[in-house]
Amino acid sequence: MGEQKNGAMQHLLRASVEIFREFAYGGSKAAARPRVGVALAGGFARGIAHIGVLRVFREAKVPVDVVAGTSVGGLIGAGYCAGTSLEKMQQIAGETKFTDFGRWSPSWLGLATNQRLEVFLSKMTSAKSFEELQTPLAIAATDVMEGLAVYYTTGLIGPALRASCAYPGLFVPIQYEGRTLVDGFLTAAVPIEGTLLLGADLVIAVYLEAGNLAKPRTFTDILSRSFNIAQKHADFEWRQQADVIIEPDVSAFAWDDFTQTNQMIRAGEEAAIRALPEIRAALDAKSKPAKS
């Protein structure tokens, strides 16, 4: 059954390449295409689905000029923008466990620290600064004192990424450049603004809605579900800003389950394939006639 499903996926992927072939090799000569930005949402382990989305983009020749990421979206974005292969990222994801990036250290400010995240990032890339990346990247964090989104596009990647992944209550906030920072999802669940800051004309948003219906097991489960409920009632703005929205079905996966990497990647692939006609239409609509 699994082999049949994989075969069907490959067939769909081959067909999807044809959707973009004319644009990639023919249409681009007749028109100047828009600058494409991809905004990757957070979602802890569910963020592995982003790899599947990016894989379909690669195979279908969907152009990606800039990337913005929140939380795990920032991590996947950093690897992608550094030129790390999606296959390597999939391998790393399949071997990941919580202690690779978090260390339990209960305090008044959080249950754990995420200092190990910078070491974890080094598994994907040796790049230390945004300036070393091959593709421009913006990482979103939240200034907990000001209640505002903060986007990092220059300087060190590590501190910005740690801040973006500092889930309130679970991880201790990050002190960086005079700010007290926590997870970017509070103010930039899907970091559309980050792609616009980098000059995107067309934005593809990838949103990972949490929907696991299992009974909460821990304090962090309760906290996560509480934030998810709040997000559902506050996502109208970014939806209006996005040109295309891709929503992989990751509702069956727990926030901390890294054991189902292949299944989550497949969910990302399936959602991206379904969105290809809409992406093509958006690209055509925003392409400018070439100057004679």
mmCIF file of C-alpha atoms in Angstrom:
data_model
loop_
_atom_site.group_PDB
_atom_site.id
_atom_site.type_symbol
_atom_site.label_atom_id
_atom_site.label_comp_id
_atom_site.label_asym_id
_atom_site.label_seq_id
_atom_site.Cartn_x
_atom_site.Cartn_y
_atom_site.Cartn_z
ATOM 1 C CA MET A 1 0.000 0.000 0.000
ATOM 2 C CA GLY A 2 2.819 2.368 0.912
ATOM 3 C CA GLU A 3 4.618 1.622 -2.361
ATOM 4 C CA GLN A 4 1.447 2.355 -4.343
ATOM 5 C CA LYS A 5 1.015 5.695 -2.566
ATOM 6 C CA ASN A 6 4.646 6.635 -3.182
ATOM 7 C CA GLY A 7 4.210 5.705 -6.839
ATOM 8 C CA ALA A 8 1.153 7.897 -7.111
ATOM 9 C CA MET A 9 3.063 10.754 -5.487
ATOM 10 C CA GLN A 10 5.889 10.424 -8.006
ATOM 11 C CA HIS A 11 3.374 10.441 -10.866
ATOM 12 C CA LEU A 12 1.752 13.620 -9.524
ATOM 13 C CA LEU A 13 5.140 15.225 -9.050
ATOM 14 C CA ARG A 14 6.197 14.448 -12.617
ATOM 15 C CA ALA A 15 2.923 15.894 -13.869
ATOM 16 C CA SER A 16 3.410 18.997 -11.748
ATOM 17 C CA VAL A 17 6.771 19.688 -13.367
ATOM 18 C CA GLU A 18 4.962 20.045 -16.687
ATOM 19 C CA ILE A 19 2.754 22.737 -15.156
ATOM 20 C CA PHE A 20 5.830 24.913 -14.629
ATOM 21 C CA ARG A 21 7.945 23.871 -17.604
ATOM 22 C CA GLU A 22 6.567 26.511 -19.940
ATOM 23 C CA PHE A 23 6.972 29.249 -17.338
ATOM 24 C CA ALA A 24 10.478 28.223 -16.328
ATOM 25 C CA TYR A 25 11.896 27.779 -19.807
ATOM 26 C CA GLY A 26 9.623 29.751 -22.081
ATOM 27 C CA GLY A 27 7.425 32.249 -20.312
ATOM 28 C CA SER A 28 10.311 33.821 -18.424
ATOM 29 C CA LYS A 29 11.779 35.008 -21.747
ATOM 30 C CA ALA A 30 8.593 36.902 -22.555
ATOM 31 C CA ALA A 31 7.919 38.353 -19.119
ATOM 32 C CA ALA A 32 9.765 39.419 -16.002
ATOM 33 C CA ARG A 33 8.500 37.268 -13.167
ATOM 34 C CA PRO A 34 7.856 38.624 -9.671
ATOM 35 C CA ARG A 35 10.288 38.179 -6.789
ATOM 36 C CA VAL A 36 8.943 35.164 -4.887
ATOM 37 C CA GLY A 37 9.018 34.884 -1.103
ATOM 38 C CA VAL A 38 8.177 31.819 0.975
ATOM 39 C CA ALA A 39 6.954 32.291 4.561
ATOM 40 C CA LEU A 40 7.401 29.208 6.742
ATOM 41 C CA ALA A 41 5.312 28.952 9.908
ATOM 42 C CA GLY A 42 6.315 27.382 13.202
ATOM 43 C CA GLY A 43 5.080 24.046 14.509
ATOM 44 C CA PHE A 44 7.910 22.224 16.322
ATOM 45 C CA ALA A 45 8.247 18.703 14.873
ATOM 46 C CA ARG A 46 5.384 19.375 12.450
ATOM 47 C CA GLY A 47 7.717 21.821 10.727
ATOM 48 C CA ILE A 48 9.358 18.826 9.052
ATOM 49 C CA ALA A 49 6.506 19.123 6.542
ATOM 50 C CA HIS A 50 8.253 22.238 5.195
ATOM 51 C CA ILE A 51 10.902 19.959 3.699
ATOM 52 C CA GLY A 52 8.240 18.274 1.585
ATOM 53 C CA VAL A 53 6.903 21.606 0.367
ATOM 54 C CA LEU A 54 10.367 22.800 -0.620
ATOM 55 C CA ARG A 55 11.082 19.500 -2.366
ATOM 56 C CA VAL A 56 8.041 19.937 -4.619
ATOM 57 C CA PHE A 57 9.145 23.508 -5.338
ATOM 58 C CA ARG A 58 12.554 22.193 -6.374
ATOM 59 C CA GLU A 59 11.170 19.482 -8.649
ATOM 60 C CA ALA A 60 8.505 21.739 -10.180
ATOM 61 C CA LYS A 61 10.982 24.590 -10.697
ATOM 62 C CA VAL A 62 9.023 27.005 -8.495
ATOM 63 C CA PRO A 63 11.354 30.001 -8.006
ATOM 64 C CA VAL A 64 12.248 30.923 -4.418
ATOM 65 C CA ASP A 65 14.027 34.260 -4.099
ATOM 66 C CA VAL A 66 13.660 34.988 -0.375
ATOM 67 C CA VAL A 67 12.537 33.054 2.700
ATOM 68 C CA ALA A 68 11.150 34.074 6.083
ATOM 69 C CA GLY A 69 10.709 31.675 8.970
ATOM 70 C CA THR A 70 9.173 31.550 12.416
ATOM 71 C CA SER A 71 10.460 29.042 14.980
ATOM 72 C CA VAL A 72 11.079 25.723 13.185
ATOM 73 C CA GLY A 73 10.311 27.571 9.951
ATOM 74 C CA GLY A 74 13.396 29.657 10.689
ATOM 75 C CA LEU A 75 15.465 26.520 11.240
ATOM 76 C CA ILE A 76 14.327 24.871 7.997
ATOM 77 C CA GLY A 77 14.708 28.217 6.258
ATOM 78 C CA ALA A 78 18.289 28.615 7.484
ATOM 79 C CA GLY A 79 19.262 25.203 6.179
ATOM 80 C CA TYR A 80 17.548 25.778 2.847
ATOM 81 C CA CYS A 81 18.975 29.262 2.352
ATOM 82 C CA ALA A 82 22.454 27.951 3.162
ATOM 83 C CA GLY A 83 22.152 25.465 0.320
ATOM 84 C CA THR A 84 21.819 22.354 2.472
ATOM 85 C CA SER A 85 20.255 19.530 0.489
ATOM 86 C CA LEU A 86 16.690 18.603 1.389
ATOM 87 C CA GLU A 87 17.808 14.982 1.608
ATOM 88 C CA LYS A 88 20.325 15.853 4.307
ATOM 89 C CA MET A 89 17.715 17.874 6.148
ATOM 90 C CA GLN A 90 15.343 14.899 6.024
ATOM 91 C CA GLN A 91 18.041 12.636 7.457
ATOM 92 C CA ILE A 92 18.774 15.049 10.288
ATOM 93 C CA ALA A 93 15.067 15.448 11.047
ATOM 94 C CA GLY A 94 14.605 11.696 11.302
ATOM 95 C CA GLU A 95 17.401 11.456 13.866
ATOM 96 C CA THR A 96 16.296 14.420 15.984
ATOM 97 C CA LYS A 97 15.173 14.278 19.606
ATOM 98 C CA PHE A 98 14.275 17.047 22.044
ATOM 99 C CA THR A 99 17.604 16.916 23.850
ATOM 100 C CA ASP A 100 19.406 17.797 20.608
ATOM 101 C CA PHE A 101 18.229 21.393 20.944
ATOM 102 C CA GLY A 102 16.758 21.663 24.451
ATOM 103 C CA ARG A 103 18.048 21.018 27.961
ATOM 104 C CA TRP A 104 15.667 20.681 30.888
ATOM 105 C CA SER A 105 16.588 23.355 33.409
ATOM 106 C CA PRO A 106 13.447 24.500 35.290
ATOM 107 C CA SER A 107 13.427 28.137 36.384
ATOM 108 C CA TRP A 108 10.929 30.926 36.980
ATOM 109 C CA LEU A 109 11.246 31.889 33.303
ATOM 110 C CA GLY A 110 10.913 28.509 31.626
ATOM 111 C CA LEU A 111 11.337 24.766 31.912
ATOM 112 C CA ALA A 112 14.315 24.451 29.570
ATOM 113 C CA THR A 113 17.011 26.313 27.675
ATOM 114 C CA ASN A 114 17.623 26.062 23.928
ATOM 115 C CA GLN A 115 21.312 26.939 23.824
ATOM 116 C CA ARG A 116 21.964 23.616 22.092
ATOM 117 C CA LEU A 117 20.010 24.843 19.076
ATOM 118 C CA GLU A 118 23.067 26.641 17.718
ATOM 119 C CA VAL A 119 25.023 23.371 17.766
ATOM 120 C CA PHE A 120 22.064 21.636 16.126
ATOM 121 C CA LEU A 121 22.058 24.241 13.348
ATOM 122 C CA SER A 122 25.716 23.460 12.649
ATOM 123 C CA LYS A 123 24.629 19.966 11.548
ATOM 124 C CA MET A 124 22.903 21.631 8.600
ATOM 125 C CA THR A 125 25.312 24.412 7.756
ATOM 126 C CA SER A 126 28.599 25.964 8.799
ATOM 127 C CA ALA A 127 27.174 29.431 8.080
ATOM 128 C CA LYS A 128 27.153 31.639 11.181
ATOM 129 C CA SER A 129 25.738 34.860 9.762
ATOM 130 C CA PHE A 130 22.864 35.822 7.487
ATOM 131 C CA GLU A 131 25.394 37.359 5.118
ATOM 132 C CA GLU A 132 26.869 33.912 4.418
ATOM 133 C CA LEU A 133 23.578 32.474 3.162
ATOM 134 C CA GLN A 134 22.979 31.859 -0.543
ATOM 135 C CA THR A 135 19.341 33.025 -0.375
ATOM 136 C CA PRO A 136 18.151 35.991 1.724
ATOM 137 C CA LEU A 137 16.472 34.933 4.979
ATOM 138 C CA ALA A 138 14.424 36.701 7.647
ATOM 139 C CA ILE A 139 13.809 35.105 11.052
ATOM 140 C CA ALA A 140 10.903 36.333 13.180
ATOM 141 C CA ALA A 141 10.990 36.653 16.969
ATOM 142 C CA THR A 142 8.763 38.476 19.474
ATOM 143 C CA ASP A 143 9.900 41.295 21.749
ATOM 144 C CA VAL A 144 7.965 40.274 24.856
ATOM 145 C CA MET A 145 8.353 43.708 26.449
ATOM 146 C CA GLU A 146 7.029 45.647 23.443
ATOM 147 C CA GLY A 147 4.657 42.984 22.135
ATOM 148 C CA LEU A 148 6.031 43.431 18.627
ATOM 149 C CA ALA A 149 7.482 41.218 15.917
ATOM 150 C CA VAL A 150 11.218 41.618 15.316
ATOM 151 C CA TYR A 151 12.785 40.401 12.065
ATOM 152 C CA TYR A 152 16.462 39.516 11.812
ATOM 153 C CA THR A 153 18.064 39.589 8.367
ATOM 154 C CA THR A 154 21.683 40.448 9.203
ATOM 155 C CA GLY A 155 24.218 39.475 11.831
ATOM 156 C CA LEU A 156 24.422 36.150 13.650
ATOM 157 C CA ILE A 157 21.871 33.470 12.805
ATOM 158 C CA GLY A 158 22.182 31.528 16.076
ATOM 159 C CA PRO A 159 20.791 34.047 18.598
ATOM 160 C CA ALA A 160 17.980 35.071 16.246
ATOM 161 C CA LEU A 161 17.011 31.449 15.688
ATOM 162 C CA ARG A 162 17.097 30.642 19.397
ATOM 163 C CA ALA A 163 14.851 33.629 20.066
ATOM 164 C CA SER A 164 12.427 32.603 17.341
ATOM 165 C CA CYS A 165 12.205 29.118 18.880
ATOM 166 C CA ALA A 166 11.915 30.222 22.535
ATOM 167 C CA TYR A 167 8.381 28.933 23.119
ATOM 168 C CA PRO A 168 6.942 30.824 26.130
ATOM 169 C CA GLY A 169 6.795 28.753 29.285
ATOM 170 C CA LEU A 170 8.831 25.939 27.770
ATOM 171 C CA PHE A 171 12.063 27.765 26.890
ATOM 172 C CA VAL A 172 13.713 30.607 28.764
ATOM 173 C CA PRO A 173 13.486 33.932 26.858
ATOM 174 C CA ILE A 174 16.562 35.086 24.936
ATOM 175 C CA GLN A 175 18.358 38.321 25.716
ATOM 176 C CA TYR A 176 19.736 39.711 22.466
ATOM 177 C CA GLU A 177 20.636 43.210 21.297
ATOM 178 C CA GLY A 178 18.889 44.835 24.236
ATOM 179 C CA ARG A 179 15.634 42.931 23.760
ATOM 180 C CA THR A 180 13.887 40.148 25.679
ATOM 181 C CA LEU A 181 12.771 37.762 22.957
ATOM 182 C CA VAL A 182 10.445 34.772 22.730
ATOM 183 C CA ASP A 183 8.941 32.650 19.976
ATOM 184 C CA GLY A 184 8.022 34.545 16.835
ATOM 185 C CA PHE A 185 4.690 32.764 16.486
ATOM 186 C CA LEU A 186 3.111 35.140 19.023
ATOM 187 C CA THR A 187 3.352 38.082 16.609
ATOM 188 C CA ALA A 188 4.253 36.444 13.285
ATOM 189 C CA ALA A 189 2.624 33.027 13.121
ATOM 190 C CA VAL A 190 3.315 33.067 9.396
ATOM 191 C CA PRO A 191 6.073 35.643 8.752
ATOM 192 C CA ILE A 192 4.665 37.318 5.659
ATOM 193 C CA GLU A 193 6.184 40.668 6.627
ATOM 194 C CA GLY A 194 9.647 39.118 6.652
ATOM 195 C CA THR A 195 9.396 38.206 2.979
ATOM 196 C CA LEU A 196 8.120 41.697 2.147
ATOM 197 C CA LEU A 197 11.054 43.261 3.984
ATOM 198 C CA LEU A 198 13.321 41.238 1.707
ATOM 199 C CA GLY A 199 11.571 42.567 -1.386
ATOM 200 C CA ALA A 200 9.092 39.822 -2.254
ATOM 201 C CA ASP A 201 6.403 40.706 -4.803
ATOM 202 C CA LEU A 202 4.551 37.415 -4.425
ATOM 203 C CA VAL A 203 4.284 35.520 -1.135
ATOM 204 C CA ILE A 204 3.632 31.810 -0.656
ATOM 205 C CA ALA A 205 2.658 31.058 2.950
ATOM 206 C CA VAL A 206 3.056 27.610 4.496
ATOM 207 C CA TYR A 207 0.910 27.190 7.609
ATOM 208 C CA LEU A 208 0.931 24.185 9.941
ATOM 209 C CA GLU A 209 -2.277 24.004 11.918
ATOM 210 C CA ALA A 210 -2.086 21.904 15.064
ATOM 211 C CA GLY A 211 -5.037 19.567 15.454
ATOM 212 C CA ASN A 212 -3.907 16.563 17.477
ATOM 213 C CA LEU A 213 -6.994 15.354 19.345
ATOM 214 C CA ALA A 214 -5.224 13.120 21.822
ATOM 215 C CA LYS A 215 -5.793 13.937 25.475
ATOM 216 C CA PRO A 216 -3.159 16.417 26.741
ATOM 217 C CA ARG A 217 -0.345 14.632 28.536
ATOM 218 C CA THR A 218 1.742 17.439 29.951
ATOM 219 C CA PHE A 219 1.838 21.102 30.928
ATOM 220 C CA THR A 220 3.386 21.927 27.560
ATOM 221 C CA ASP A 221 0.493 20.191 25.769
ATOM 222 C CA ILE A 222 -1.985 22.441 27.574
ATOM 223 C CA LEU A 223 0.137 25.519 26.871
ATOM 224 C CA SER A 224 0.500 24.616 23.206
ATOM 225 C CA ARG A 225 -3.228 24.081 22.723
ATOM 226 C CA SER A 226 -4.034 27.334 24.471
ATOM 227 C CA PHE A 227 -1.770 29.286 22.105
ATOM 228 C CA ASN A 228 -3.181 27.397 19.114
ATOM 229 C CA ILE A 229 -6.714 28.402 20.067
ATOM 230 C CA ALA A 230 -5.642 32.046 20.278
ATOM 231 C CA GLN A 231 -3.941 31.788 16.891
ATOM 232 C CA LYS A 232 -7.060 30.452 15.187
ATOM 233 C CA HIS A 233 -8.858 33.641 16.121
ATOM 234 C CA ALA A 234 -6.056 35.952 15.008
ATOM 235 C CA ASP A 235 -4.834 34.666 11.645
ATOM 236 C CA PHE A 236 -6.911 36.823 9.340
ATOM 237 C CA GLU A 237 -4.230 39.460 8.682
ATOM 238 C CA TRP A 238 -1.533 37.167 7.357
ATOM 239 C CA ARG A 239 -4.073 35.244 5.279
ATOM 240 C CA GLN A 240 -5.040 38.466 3.545
ATOM 241 C CA GLN A 241 -1.393 39.312 2.832
ATOM 242 C CA ALA A 242 -0.474 35.955 1.283
ATOM 243 C CA ASP A 243 -0.891 35.341 -2.437
ATOM 244 C CA VAL A 244 -0.950 31.554 -2.036
ATOM 245 C CA ILE A 245 -1.500 29.549 1.159
ATOM 246 C CA ILE A 246 -0.296 25.964 1.546
ATOM 247 C CA GLU A 247 -1.610 24.023 4.542
ATOM 248 C CA PRO A 248 -0.142 20.522 4.945
ATOM 249 C CA ASP A 249 -2.366 18.198 6.941
ATOM 250 C CA VAL A 250 -0.231 17.621 10.025
ATOM 251 C CA SER A 251 -3.129 17.402 12.464
ATOM 252 C CA ALA A 252 -2.384 13.767 13.305
ATOM 253 C CA PHE A 253 1.155 14.477 14.521
ATOM 254 C CA ALA A 254 2.173 15.495 18.028
ATOM 255 C CA TRP A 255 4.232 18.664 18.483
ATOM 256 C CA ASP A 256 7.242 16.716 19.779
ATOM 257 C CA ASP A 257 7.083 13.572 17.618
ATOM 258 C CA PHE A 258 10.136 13.393 15.354
ATOM 259 C CA THR A 259 9.636 9.682 14.605
ATOM 260 C CA GLN A 260 7.230 10.257 11.702
ATOM 261 C CA THR A 261 9.520 12.344 9.552
ATOM 262 C CA ASN A 262 8.662 10.626 6.268
ATOM 263 C CA GLN A 263 4.918 10.918 6.856
ATOM 264 C CA MET A 264 5.166 14.647 7.628
ATOM 265 C CA ILE A 265 7.326 15.283 4.575
ATOM 266 C CA ARG A 266 4.766 13.455 2.468
ATOM 267 C CA ALA A 267 2.016 15.683 3.900
ATOM 268 C CA GLY A 268 4.046 18.705 2.812
ATOM 269 C CA GLU A 269 4.549 17.278 -0.671
ATOM 270 C CA GLU A 270 0.869 16.523 -1.151
ATOM 271 C CA ALA A 271 -0.210 20.013 -0.065
ATOM 272 C CA ALA A 272 2.382 21.687 -2.291
ATOM 273 C CA ILE A 273 1.384 19.653 -5.336
ATOM 274 C CA ARG A 274 -2.252 20.669 -4.847
ATOM 275 C CA ALA A 275 -1.164 24.323 -4.728
ATOM 276 C CA LEU A 276 0.925 24.300 -7.926
ATOM 277 C CA PRO A 277 -1.829 25.477 -10.290
ATOM 278 C CA GLU A 278 -2.597 28.396 -7.955
ATOM 279 C CA ILE A 279 1.093 29.282 -7.723
ATOM 280 C CA ARG A 280 1.420 29.228 -11.500
ATOM 281 C CA ALA A 281 -1.630 31.484 -11.844
ATOM 282 C CA ALA A 282 -0.229 33.916 -9.271
ATOM 283 C CA LEU A 283 3.119 34.020 -11.050
ATOM 284 C CA ASP A 284 1.454 34.696 -14.384
ATOM 285 C CA ALA A 285 -0.781 37.390 -12.892
ATOM 286 C CA LYS A 286 2.145 39.257 -11.354
ATOM 287 C CA SER A 287 4.605 38.846 -14.229
ATOM 288 C CA LYS A 288 5.412 42.027 -16.123
ATOM 289 C CA PRO A 289 5.697 42.159 -19.916
ATOM 290 C CA ALA A 290 9.317 42.223 -21.043
ATOM 291 C CA LYS A 291 10.620 45.533 -22.337
ATOM 292 C CA SER A 292 11.136 45.592 -26.086
#
